[in-house]
Amino acid sequence: MDLAKRNRKEKTFRLLGLSAIVLSLVFLVSLFASVISSGLPSFWQTKYTLQLDLPSDKLDKSGTRDPLKMKKVTTIGYSKALVQALKDNLDAAGIDYSELSKKEFKNMISKEAPAQLRNAVLADPSLLDRSFTWTLLANGRIDGYYKGRVTMQSAELDGMVSPAQLELADAMKEKGLLKTSFNTQFFWWPDASDLRPEAAGLGVAFLGSFYMMLIVLVLAVPISVCTAVFLEEFAPTNWFTDLIEINISNLAAVPSIVFGILGLSLFINFAGLPQSAPLVGGLCLTLMTLPTVIIAARASIKAVPPSLKDGALALGASKTQAVFHHVLPSAAPGILTGTIIGLAQALGETAPLLLIGMVAFVREYPSLSPEGITEPATALPIQIYNWTVRGDPAFVERASGAIIVLLTFMIAMNLLAVLLRRRVEKRW
Amino acid sequence: MFDKTLDRTMTENTKITAQSVNVHYGDKQAIQDVNVDIIDKAVTAFIGPSGCGKSTFLRCINRMNDTIVGCKVTGSITFEGKELTEFDPVYLRSRIGMVFQKPNPFPKSIYDNVAYGPRIHGMAKNKAELDDIVERALKKGAIWDEVKDRLDAPGTGLSGGQQQRLCIARAVATQPDVLLMDEPCSALDPIATAQIEELINELRENYCVIIVTHSMQQAARVSQKTAFFHLGHLVEFDDTNKIFTNPEDPRTESYITGRIG
């Protein structure tokens, strides 16, 4: 082959490689761009800031300020109080709201707002006796208006919102009664029902995912490390250990939903553990993570130079001492990397959790005590799944926001793995 | 350069004996019918071409071959008159130290490298005693002056020759009777090699040293006894002087004159 032809071939191959990278970068960038552009607005939330003078005669008929007696007043009572307060504030600011029907006016406020006010008042009954400033959620459609999701044109066709409402919101914004600010509640509030997307948050999903990651960490790491050390250093090489090896590799390739079926029949139906609990989810994810961590741990144990173990053995160390004093510490960074990658994988796993009932609508936080792991919760990827299937576009926005949060966690975890590996790799 | 004459009491002081030793790796026979007596307070060199079984035989002496799957040793090897198989390998290896071809310091500090053996054998009652053991070992390894100011530095950060002397110090720290050296200079430059050879010559006063080497000059320089291995057989074993000046077997002569190997 002549030189020109060879050079041409080399050039073509380089070009092909470069274009492959560019193509995958384009895909990655467009994915991130679409997720970020549709998800970022969820980190902001539109709220009213109102001066409240609550009618104590209506909200506490007994006049005792006893929360037990005040509980008789439902959210309907607080809703009326909020509508009246909105009217008072608009009057004070000189804004005209006569064009709105009674229903339209009431719908300016989120359905979640009365419940939140009620909780605040029950927690602190003295609020009834004084005037105070209170921020409350605007309706999801009005929130969407300031994020470009709802326009005057779309409002004319929308049964849930009218142009008159949007005009009133604009007037309130001018007077400083309405503001769009950073949405910290998104990270710690629980999920909300279909009609109040503005109140939905990731709190329960965060806790559920956190509990599951803890369970995976506590179970998968010791089991995997023990398995890897035993197989790599102590097990005899025969057909049985070969069989185990092949099966571990096979397990790593099993579709994750199969682990969900296993978890359902083993942990819930057979062992009688509660449904929707992070405990069961964590156990399923542990089963799923085990092969990943075992394979990573074995590879990093194998990568430790045998001369290190020989050196220890020649000094009169027992095999266990040689492994635990020298081989394992040298393999630790690799094992850690494998663990973090396994955890990141488990954090993003959805399918097995669907089967064990974590897809349920959960509004109660699991408790922070150890029993919390047996109480119903959801997980981040499940919350994303849950929100994407709901009708209101506001939920899709929140799902994208949750994807950003999940991706941030995963990138942070993978970054940590890379950093750890860089830092402690190849010390010998 | 070194004194190669031995007095009679030394030669009678046998430390290790091997009788009809055979070693198999699976189906392959690595060593056939080796008989040898190794004396104390002297350097015995094993020479021979690659794959002749000298390293294999060396690894039989501290039972490192036990760790290799499929390796079978038959025949009798005694250490101080007792069969090797009757020793606990962990105890045996604390009495028979080993230095490897490639320096293999642990990825720990210089101090911890040397202190590891004494620690696992519980040789020091307190920190002061351990410090003392480490200092003595590093002095015996002829590296104390170079590292005494940086005992906390990683052992892997030393130069190749220093690493090998550190490994010798590490082996000496458990106070063994025998030191096995498997081509200890093959990864080192000539200056580091000269330092190690000088060190071996000093170690001879207190230890039974067995060294495997590819370099005939090295064997001639450092050893008092030389064993020539060829294709798994122990061809000739005699005083170093005799092997290099007046070998009995034609194969030995061919090897040391460079015609085979």
XYZ file of C-alpha atoms in Angstrom:
689
model
C 0.000 0.000 0.000
C 1.450 3.353 -0.912
C 2.020 6.102 1.600
C -0.611 8.523 0.298
C -3.307 5.886 0.614
C -2.230 5.036 4.137
C -2.285 8.660 5.198
C -5.681 9.123 3.612
C -7.013 6.152 5.556
C -5.674 7.559 8.802
C -7.246 10.918 8.088
C -10.612 9.349 7.276
C -10.587 7.382 10.490
C -9.756 10.436 12.575
C -12.530 12.337 10.879
C -14.987 9.537 11.587
C -14.000 9.470 15.265
C -14.316 13.212 15.541
C -17.750 13.255 13.931
C -18.913 10.467 16.269
C -17.896 12.574 19.254
C -19.545 15.683 17.812
C -22.732 13.742 17.184
C -22.914 12.408 20.736
C -22.134 15.879 22.092
C -24.991 17.298 20.043
C -27.347 14.724 21.530
C -26.100 15.414 25.038
C -26.360 19.183 24.667
C -29.849 19.011 23.180
C -30.945 16.703 26.004
C -29.583 19.032 28.653
C -30.936 22.102 26.870
C -34.439 20.666 26.663
C -34.468 19.484 30.278
C -32.997 22.691 31.648
C -35.172 25.016 29.597
C -38.354 23.247 30.616
C -37.242 22.507 34.178
C -35.567 25.690 35.378
C -38.861 27.633 35.793
C -39.905 25.142 38.488
C -37.265 26.650 40.747
C -39.276 29.873 40.776
C -42.779 30.324 42.156
C -45.356 33.100 41.941
C -46.795 34.205 45.263
C -48.972 36.960 46.722
C -47.783 38.994 49.644
C -50.840 40.116 51.589
C -51.575 41.874 54.827
C -53.892 39.556 56.792
C -56.419 40.546 59.446
C -58.122 37.265 60.140
C -61.758 37.287 61.388
C -61.221 35.690 64.802
C -64.963 35.396 65.423
C -65.330 33.076 62.423
C -62.144 31.050 62.757
C -62.410 30.534 66.522
C -66.059 30.616 67.509
C -65.347 29.533 71.062
C -62.930 32.407 71.563
C -60.631 30.194 73.661
C -57.773 29.994 71.093
C -57.737 26.265 71.832
C -56.359 24.476 68.711
C -58.514 21.411 69.433
C -61.682 23.500 69.236
C -60.359 25.608 66.356
C -59.944 22.442 64.315
C -63.708 22.434 63.734
C -63.228 25.186 61.172
C -62.243 23.515 57.904
C -60.214 24.941 55.045
C -63.453 26.365 53.594
C -63.539 28.895 56.408
C -59.937 29.880 55.790
C -60.562 30.061 52.058
C -63.316 32.639 52.690
C -61.017 34.567 54.978
C -58.281 34.625 52.326
C -60.697 35.797 49.598
C -61.843 38.603 51.914
C -58.206 39.484 52.686
C -57.368 39.604 48.977
C -60.322 41.935 48.410
C -59.201 44.188 51.279
C -55.647 44.335 49.975
C -56.820 45.128 46.427
C -59.106 47.872 47.752
C -56.266 49.318 49.753
C -54.038 49.327 46.672
C -56.791 50.820 44.554
C -56.999 47.936 42.098
C -60.310 47.276 40.372
C -61.460 43.655 40.353
C -65.113 44.113 39.443
C -64.679 42.362 36.072
C -64.009 39.024 37.737
C -66.764 36.633 38.661
C -66.860 35.343 42.223
C -65.423 32.004 41.144
C -62.683 33.579 39.041
C -61.710 35.761 41.968
C -61.537 32.814 44.345
C -59.433 30.846 41.863
C -56.739 33.522 41.890
C -55.531 31.814 45.040
C -54.056 28.317 45.071
C -56.273 25.622 46.580
C -53.352 24.749 48.792
C -53.138 28.224 50.366
C -56.095 27.890 52.820
C -54.716 24.589 54.139
C -51.325 26.151 54.743
C -52.863 29.145 56.515
C -54.977 26.817 58.633
C -51.913 24.821 59.690
C -50.093 28.014 60.590
C -52.996 29.322 62.657
C -53.512 26.019 64.469
C -49.823 26.000 65.301
C -49.919 29.597 66.534
C -53.481 30.737 67.476
C -52.219 34.194 68.421
C -52.167 35.006 64.680
C -55.909 35.583 65.022
C -55.346 38.550 67.313
C -53.003 40.567 65.141
C -52.407 41.788 61.664
C -49.514 40.124 59.837
C -47.895 39.794 56.413
C -48.443 36.443 54.736
C -47.183 35.038 51.460
C -49.490 32.614 49.721
C -49.311 30.611 46.543
C -50.931 31.919 43.392
C -52.914 29.552 41.223
C -50.730 27.343 38.991
C -52.039 28.978 35.801
C -51.140 32.462 37.035
C -47.718 31.109 37.995
C -47.496 29.678 34.462
C -48.384 33.103 32.994
C -45.159 34.547 34.445
C -43.138 31.607 33.146
C -44.503 31.812 29.597
C -46.536 28.613 29.880
C -49.870 30.530 29.807
C -50.608 33.485 27.525
C -53.603 35.793 27.081
C -54.492 33.836 23.906
C -54.336 30.449 25.605
C -56.274 31.796 28.599
C -59.253 32.604 26.367
C -59.524 28.926 25.440
C -58.683 27.628 28.926
C -61.489 26.750 31.293
C -59.167 27.036 34.266
C -58.033 30.620 33.768
C -59.419 33.791 32.140
C -57.706 36.874 30.639
C -59.402 38.980 33.335
C -57.550 36.996 36.021
C -54.240 37.530 34.236
C -54.904 41.279 33.942
C -55.615 41.448 37.657
C -52.378 39.552 38.346
C -50.457 42.074 36.210
C -52.025 44.944 38.153
C -51.058 43.253 41.447
C -47.520 42.769 40.239
C -47.280 46.470 39.497
C -48.326 47.302 43.059
C -45.900 44.742 44.531
C -48.622 42.401 45.795
C -47.458 39.606 43.509
C -43.891 38.363 43.160
C -42.055 35.506 41.485
C -39.267 34.378 43.764
C -36.931 31.415 44.292
C -38.894 28.312 45.157
C -37.250 26.634 48.151
C -40.476 24.783 48.913
C -39.961 22.732 45.757
C -37.192 20.864 47.556
C -38.950 20.045 50.801
C -42.692 20.143 50.326
C -44.477 16.847 49.681
C -46.310 15.996 46.481
C -49.677 17.669 45.814
C -52.890 16.565 44.127
C -53.772 17.103 40.460
C -55.426 20.506 40.934
C -52.608 22.177 42.824
C -49.326 21.685 40.919
C -48.032 24.945 42.433
C -47.753 23.202 45.819
C -45.996 20.025 44.680
C -42.489 19.403 45.997
C -39.814 16.746 46.215
C -39.614 16.406 50.013
C -41.033 12.901 50.420
C -39.151 11.668 47.360
C -35.907 13.086 48.772
C -36.398 11.319 52.078
C -37.399 8.053 50.379
C -34.380 8.144 48.081
C -32.104 9.059 50.982
C -33.353 6.125 53.095
C -32.961 3.742 50.192
C -29.419 4.925 49.455
C -28.555 4.389 53.121
C -29.926 0.851 53.003
C -28.067 0.098 49.770
C -24.845 1.503 51.215
C -25.137 -0.416 54.474
C -26.041 -3.724 52.805
C -24.402 -3.737 49.395
C -20.913 -2.576 50.354
C -20.060 -5.158 53.029
C -21.713 -8.026 51.140
C -20.006 -7.109 47.881
C -16.589 -6.580 49.419
C -16.770 -9.876 51.314
C -17.870 -11.704 48.172
C -15.187 -10.110 46.042
C -12.412 -10.750 48.568
C -13.473 -14.344 49.059
C -13.801 -15.114 45.359
C -10.591 -13.328 44.448
C -8.322 -14.413 47.286
C -9.646 -17.466 49.088
C -12.022 -19.494 46.916
C -10.551 -22.512 45.154
C -10.735 -22.395 41.381
C -13.168 -25.110 40.334
C -16.352 -25.454 38.336
C -18.454 -24.224 41.245
C -16.653 -20.911 41.669
C -16.650 -20.527 37.876
C -20.412 -20.978 37.977
C -20.738 -18.322 40.674
C -18.588 -15.944 38.644
C -20.665 -16.397 35.508
C -23.860 -15.891 37.448
C -22.665 -12.680 39.038
C -21.864 -11.328 35.587
C -25.292 -12.469 34.416
C -27.014 -10.796 37.358
C -25.457 -7.484 36.338
C -27.248 -7.803 33.023
C -30.673 -8.769 34.391
C -33.345 -6.133 33.582
C -34.051 -4.132 36.722
C -37.794 -4.820 36.638
C -37.015 -8.477 37.337
C -35.521 -7.402 40.652
C -38.816 -5.628 41.321
C -40.762 -8.841 40.715
C -38.336 -10.695 42.972
C -38.706 -8.020 45.663
C -42.484 -8.128 45.412
C -42.697 -11.892 45.836
C -39.845 -12.257 48.321
C -39.982 -9.208 50.566
C -43.668 -8.258 50.406
C -45.599 -11.459 49.692
C -43.315 -13.911 51.463
C -41.599 -11.922 54.222
C -44.608 -9.668 54.770
C -42.751 -6.355 54.716
C -44.895 -3.243 54.117
C -45.594 -1.956 50.620
C -44.296 1.390 49.358
C -41.622 1.352 52.074
C -38.042 2.521 51.496
C -36.945 -0.659 53.310
C -38.264 -2.895 50.541
C -37.126 -0.477 47.846
C -33.668 -0.386 49.389
C -33.517 -4.194 49.515
C -34.495 -4.464 45.833
C -31.937 -1.842 44.862
C -29.332 -3.649 46.972
C -29.935 -6.851 44.996
C -29.583 -4.830 41.824
C -26.444 -3.006 42.955
C -24.623 -6.074 44.334
C -23.292 -7.426 41.016
C -22.082 -3.985 39.936
C -20.131 -3.436 43.138
C -18.855 -7.030 43.260
C -17.500 -6.802 39.723
C -15.863 -3.429 40.424
C -14.401 -4.686 43.710
C -13.033 -7.847 42.101
C -11.454 -5.876 39.292
C -9.741 -3.512 41.705
C -8.565 -6.361 43.942
C -7.194 -8.099 40.870
C -5.379 -4.912 39.877
C -3.347 -4.850 43.096
C 0.138 -6.121 42.193
C 0.627 -9.665 43.556
C 4.097 -8.592 44.719
C 2.410 -6.617 47.489
C 0.694 -9.709 48.862
C 3.835 -11.796 48.374
C 5.805 -9.215 50.337
C 3.424 -9.472 53.252
C 3.254 -13.276 53.110
C 7.049 -13.512 53.026
C 7.166 -11.494 56.249
C 5.044 -14.108 57.940
C 1.658 -12.464 57.561
C -1.243 -14.890 57.326
C -3.292 -14.770 54.171
C -6.081 -12.867 55.904
C -3.591 -10.348 57.251
C -2.002 -9.892 53.843
C -5.421 -9.314 52.279
C -6.808 -6.979 54.926
C -3.601 -5.053 55.656
C -2.349 -4.591 52.111
C -4.553 -5.797 49.281
C -7.819 -4.295 50.460
C -6.434 -0.828 51.337
C -4.808 -0.680 47.919
C -8.025 -1.755 46.254
C -10.164 0.619 48.340
C -10.258 3.524 45.854
C -11.477 1.217 43.110
C -14.058 -0.348 45.398
C -15.214 3.118 46.446
C -15.577 4.191 42.834
C -17.599 1.086 42.056
C -19.777 1.715 45.085
C -20.510 5.300 44.114
C -21.323 4.326 40.543
C -23.563 1.534 41.862
C -25.291 4.001 44.189
C -25.805 6.502 41.382
C -27.337 3.723 39.318
C -29.624 2.756 42.196
C -30.592 6.395 42.764
C -31.899 6.643 39.217
C -33.636 3.272 39.129
C -37.403 3.347 38.614
C -38.730 0.051 37.364
C -38.318 -2.177 40.461
C -39.821 0.537 42.669
C -42.995 0.660 40.551
C -43.626 -2.994 41.351
C -43.250 -2.711 45.096
C -45.759 0.102 45.366
C -43.540 3.139 45.727
C -45.472 4.708 42.877
C -48.288 5.545 45.335
C -49.313 9.135 46.017
C -47.651 9.927 49.342
C -48.156 13.239 51.110
C -46.988 12.239 54.597
C -43.270 12.425 55.258
C -41.829 9.138 56.567
C -40.617 9.795 60.095
C -36.998 10.663 60.724
C -36.637 7.870 63.289
C -35.406 4.433 62.135
C -39.043 3.311 61.757
C -39.238 5.768 58.881
C -37.823 3.157 56.547
C -40.982 1.075 56.890
C -43.360 3.979 56.253
C -44.647 4.808 52.772
C -42.478 7.088 50.682
C -41.623 7.712 47.057
C -38.297 8.192 45.325
C -36.904 10.867 43.020
C -37.204 8.953 39.726
C -40.673 7.758 40.739
C -41.722 11.325 41.475
C -40.560 12.319 37.995
C -42.549 9.454 36.493
C -45.578 10.428 38.556
C -45.508 14.055 37.474
C -44.942 13.394 33.783
C -48.109 11.321 33.529
C -50.306 14.054 35.016
C -52.342 16.332 32.760
C -51.425 19.816 33.933
C -48.372 21.242 32.089
C -47.263 22.693 35.432
C -46.490 19.126 36.541
C -44.383 18.512 33.436
C -42.410 21.626 34.352
C -41.908 20.265 37.848
C -40.909 16.857 36.498
C -38.190 18.545 34.440
C -37.118 20.416 37.556
C -36.884 17.111 39.411
C -34.840 15.659 36.541
C -32.396 18.551 36.943
C -32.144 17.791 40.669
C -31.623 14.065 40.020
C -29.038 14.712 37.302
C -27.210 17.122 39.589
C -26.977 14.412 42.240
C -25.767 11.821 39.748
C -23.181 14.112 38.186
C -21.987 15.069 41.676
C -21.671 11.390 42.628
C -19.826 10.457 39.447
C -17.564 13.473 39.868
C -16.802 12.339 43.396
C -15.944 8.888 42.056
C -13.601 10.356 39.446
C -11.940 12.636 42.000
C -11.406 9.817 44.476
C -9.950 7.630 41.785
C -7.599 10.362 40.558
C -6.502 11.127 44.050
C -5.585 7.701 45.364
C -5.008 5.586 42.294
C -1.643 3.954 41.559
C 0.209 4.731 44.704
C 2.514 1.751 44.370
C 37.429 -8.215 46.759
C 35.653 -10.259 49.412
C 37.052 -13.052 51.497
C 35.966 -16.308 49.962
C 37.818 -18.783 52.130
C 35.692 -20.569 54.684
C 36.810 -22.279 57.819
C 35.682 -25.814 58.501
C 33.296 -25.054 61.379
C 31.216 -22.924 59.048
C 30.787 -25.612 56.422
C 29.665 -28.098 59.024
C 27.009 -25.724 60.290
C 24.229 -26.906 58.004
C 21.065 -24.796 58.110
C 18.933 -26.242 55.353
C 19.047 -29.626 53.673
C 17.129 -30.798 50.650
C 16.770 -34.444 49.654
C 15.279 -35.666 46.387
C 13.122 -32.583 45.976
C 10.762 -32.601 43.016
C 8.437 -29.742 42.123
C 5.557 -29.962 39.676
C 3.444 -27.119 38.324
C 0.412 -29.069 37.200
C 1.760 -31.614 34.724
C 5.030 -29.808 34.171
C 8.007 -30.799 36.253
C 10.031 -27.760 37.289
C 12.637 -29.392 39.525
C 13.978 -32.941 39.471
C 15.648 -34.698 42.338
C 17.540 -31.832 43.961
C 19.854 -32.640 46.870
C 21.653 -29.812 48.584
C 22.995 -28.768 52.011
C 23.053 -25.070 52.716
C 25.328 -23.754 55.457
C 24.767 -20.965 57.919
C 26.628 -17.628 58.006
C 27.541 -17.828 54.354
C 26.144 -16.762 51.000
C 24.955 -19.521 48.702
C 24.294 -18.531 45.096
C 21.927 -20.322 42.732
C 22.888 -19.718 39.120
C 21.603 -21.093 35.876
C 19.765 -20.111 32.710
C 16.183 -18.810 32.808
C 13.556 -21.415 33.609
C 16.075 -23.783 35.171
C 14.141 -23.968 38.455
C 16.429 -21.965 40.739
C 13.720 -19.479 41.763
C 11.246 -22.312 42.171
C 13.607 -24.077 44.535
C 14.188 -20.850 46.458
C 10.454 -20.416 46.934
C 10.225 -23.970 48.301
C 12.443 -22.992 51.186
C 9.975 -20.517 52.728
C 6.991 -22.403 51.335
C 5.901 -19.504 49.152
C 5.065 -22.131 46.545
C 2.144 -23.087 48.771
C 0.343 -19.983 47.519
C 0.565 -21.097 43.890
C -2.361 -23.177 42.702
C -1.318 -26.519 41.210
C 2.195 -26.476 42.624
C 3.251 -29.767 44.222
C 6.482 -30.255 46.175
C 7.695 -33.757 47.055
C 10.832 -34.970 48.794
C 12.266 -33.624 51.992
C 13.478 -30.169 52.908
C 14.575 -29.574 56.493
C 15.241 -26.339 58.296
C 17.400 -26.716 61.411
C 16.791 -30.468 61.229
C 13.005 -30.258 61.116
C 10.826 -30.924 58.078
C 9.424 -27.738 56.507
C 5.990 -29.325 56.320
C 5.966 -29.606 60.114
C 6.287 -25.842 60.472
C 3.380 -23.469 60.372
C 4.094 -21.524 57.155
C 3.409 -18.228 58.931
C 6.014 -19.032 61.598
C 8.426 -20.440 59.035
C 8.318 -17.242 56.988
C 9.077 -15.181 60.054
C 12.302 -17.241 60.400
C 13.123 -17.289 56.683
C 12.880 -13.811 55.182
C 12.633 -13.114 51.489
C 13.617 -10.284 49.161
C 12.031 -10.221 45.738
C 13.255 -9.507 42.258
C 11.356 -6.243 41.942
C 11.435 -3.988 45.012
C 7.949 -4.255 46.527
C 7.656 -1.791 49.411
C 4.142 -1.458 50.812
C 2.388 1.792 49.863
C 2.935 3.017 53.412
C 5.551 5.075 55.199
C 9.151 3.881 55.440
C 8.629 3.337 59.160
C 5.475 1.277 58.682
C 7.142 -0.818 55.999
C 9.823 -1.950 58.406
C 7.554 -2.085 61.453
C 4.971 -4.285 59.733
C 6.714 -7.614 60.399
C 7.549 -6.890 64.059
C 3.986 -5.636 64.582
C 2.216 -8.731 63.273
C 4.563 -10.972 65.235
C 4.155 -8.918 68.396
C 7.893 -8.429 68.726
C 7.752 -5.035 70.408
C 6.045 -4.330 73.700
C 5.847 -0.586 73.180
C 6.549 2.215 70.749
C 10.113 2.741 71.990
C 10.984 -0.898 71.393
C 9.461 -0.799 67.951
C 11.383 2.381 67.135
C 14.513 0.549 68.200
C 13.778 -2.495 66.036
C 13.051 -0.276 63.037
C 16.259 1.687 63.506
C 18.374 -1.458 63.830
C 16.742 -3.018 60.780
C 17.254 0.099 58.670
C 20.882 0.213 59.781
C 21.331 -3.435 58.817
C 19.736 -2.596 55.478
C 22.373 0.155 55.073
C 19.700 2.747 54.411
C 19.310 4.375 57.826
C 21.468 7.395 57.035
C 19.474 8.139 53.913
C 16.000 7.903 55.447
C 16.376 8.696 59.154
C 14.996 12.218 58.620
C 11.956 11.117 56.644
C 10.652 7.931 58.181
C 7.098 9.176 57.530
C 7.700 9.534 53.801
C 6.145 6.816 51.616
C 8.453 3.877 50.932
C 7.341 3.919 47.304
C 8.874 7.365 46.853
C 12.445 6.088 47.229
C 14.732 5.241 44.314
C 14.856 1.634 43.083
C 18.070 0.801 44.937
C 16.823 2.436 48.127
C 13.523 0.563 47.815
C 15.379 -2.733 47.552
C 17.479 -1.933 50.618
C 14.280 -0.952 52.404
C 12.859 -4.365 51.483
C 15.989 -6.016 52.870
C 15.598 -3.975 56.068
C 11.958 -5.017 56.194
C 12.944 -8.679 55.870
C 15.651 -8.305 58.500
C 13.289 -6.589 60.960
C 11.528 -9.846 61.867
C 14.943 -11.188 62.915
C 15.038 -14.197 60.604
C 17.848 -16.774 60.427
C 17.792 -17.148 56.686
C 17.458 -14.529 53.959
C 16.280 -15.636 50.539
C 17.010 -13.226 47.709
C 15.413 -13.762 44.336
C 17.531 -11.829 41.827
C 17.568 -8.798 44.123
C 19.617 -6.638 41.737
C 18.012 -7.444 38.404
C 15.916 -4.263 38.447
C 18.740 -2.008 39.642
C 21.501 0.054 38.065
C 25.204 -0.859 38.618
C 25.725 1.592 41.495
C 22.685 0.348 43.409
C 23.785 -3.210 42.609
C 27.198 -2.579 44.121
C 25.560 -1.193 47.278
C 23.313 -4.237 47.613
C 26.226 -6.619 47.038
C 28.215 -4.889 49.754
C 25.202 -5.197 52.013
C 24.870 -8.924 51.254
C 28.491 -9.366 52.198
C 27.820 -7.735 55.560
C 24.648 -9.738 56.149
C 26.645 -12.932 55.736
C 28.091 -12.475 59.220
C 24.720 -12.981 60.875
C 22.523 -14.797 58.405
C 22.355 -17.726 56.111
C 21.889 -15.939 52.767
C 20.670 -17.666 49.615
C 20.714 -15.594 46.459
C 19.366 -16.424 43.034
C 21.163 -14.505 40.338
C 21.506 -14.328 36.602
C 24.839 -12.632 36.837
C 27.761 -15.024 37.187
C 30.014 -12.128 38.152
C 27.652 -11.353 40.997
C 27.682 -14.953 42.176
C 31.468 -14.951 42.028
C 31.648 -11.657 43.944
C 29.249 -12.317 46.794
C 28.929 -16.039 47.386
C 30.968 -18.704 49.107
C 28.982 -21.612 47.716
C 27.433 -21.853 44.286
C 24.815 -24.221 42.917
C 24.364 -24.501 39.166
C 20.884 -25.457 37.992
C 20.071 -26.583 34.487
C 16.713 -27.751 33.132
C 15.390 -28.525 36.609
C 18.459 -30.456 37.703
C 21.025 -29.397 40.230
C 24.082 -29.987 38.078
C 26.859 -28.993 40.401
C 27.164 -27.596 43.915
C 30.490 -26.640 45.387
C 32.649 -23.813 46.700
C 32.249 -20.771 44.480
C 35.955 -20.706 43.757
C 35.869 -24.242 42.469
C 32.772 -23.772 40.338
C 34.236 -20.776 38.564
C 37.787 -22.021 38.204
C 37.588 -25.772 37.943
C 34.018 -27.067 37.385
C 33.561 -30.819 37.234
C 30.534 -31.023 34.968
C 30.955 -30.023 31.310
C 27.544 -28.273 31.416
C 28.725 -25.992 34.213
C 31.783 -25.130 32.256
C 29.727 -24.403 29.156
C 27.472 -22.099 31.150
C 30.129 -20.098 32.941
C 32.096 -19.681 29.756
C 28.957 -18.466 28.041
C 28.315 -21.311 25.631
C 24.885 -22.218 26.989
C 22.253 -20.188 28.791
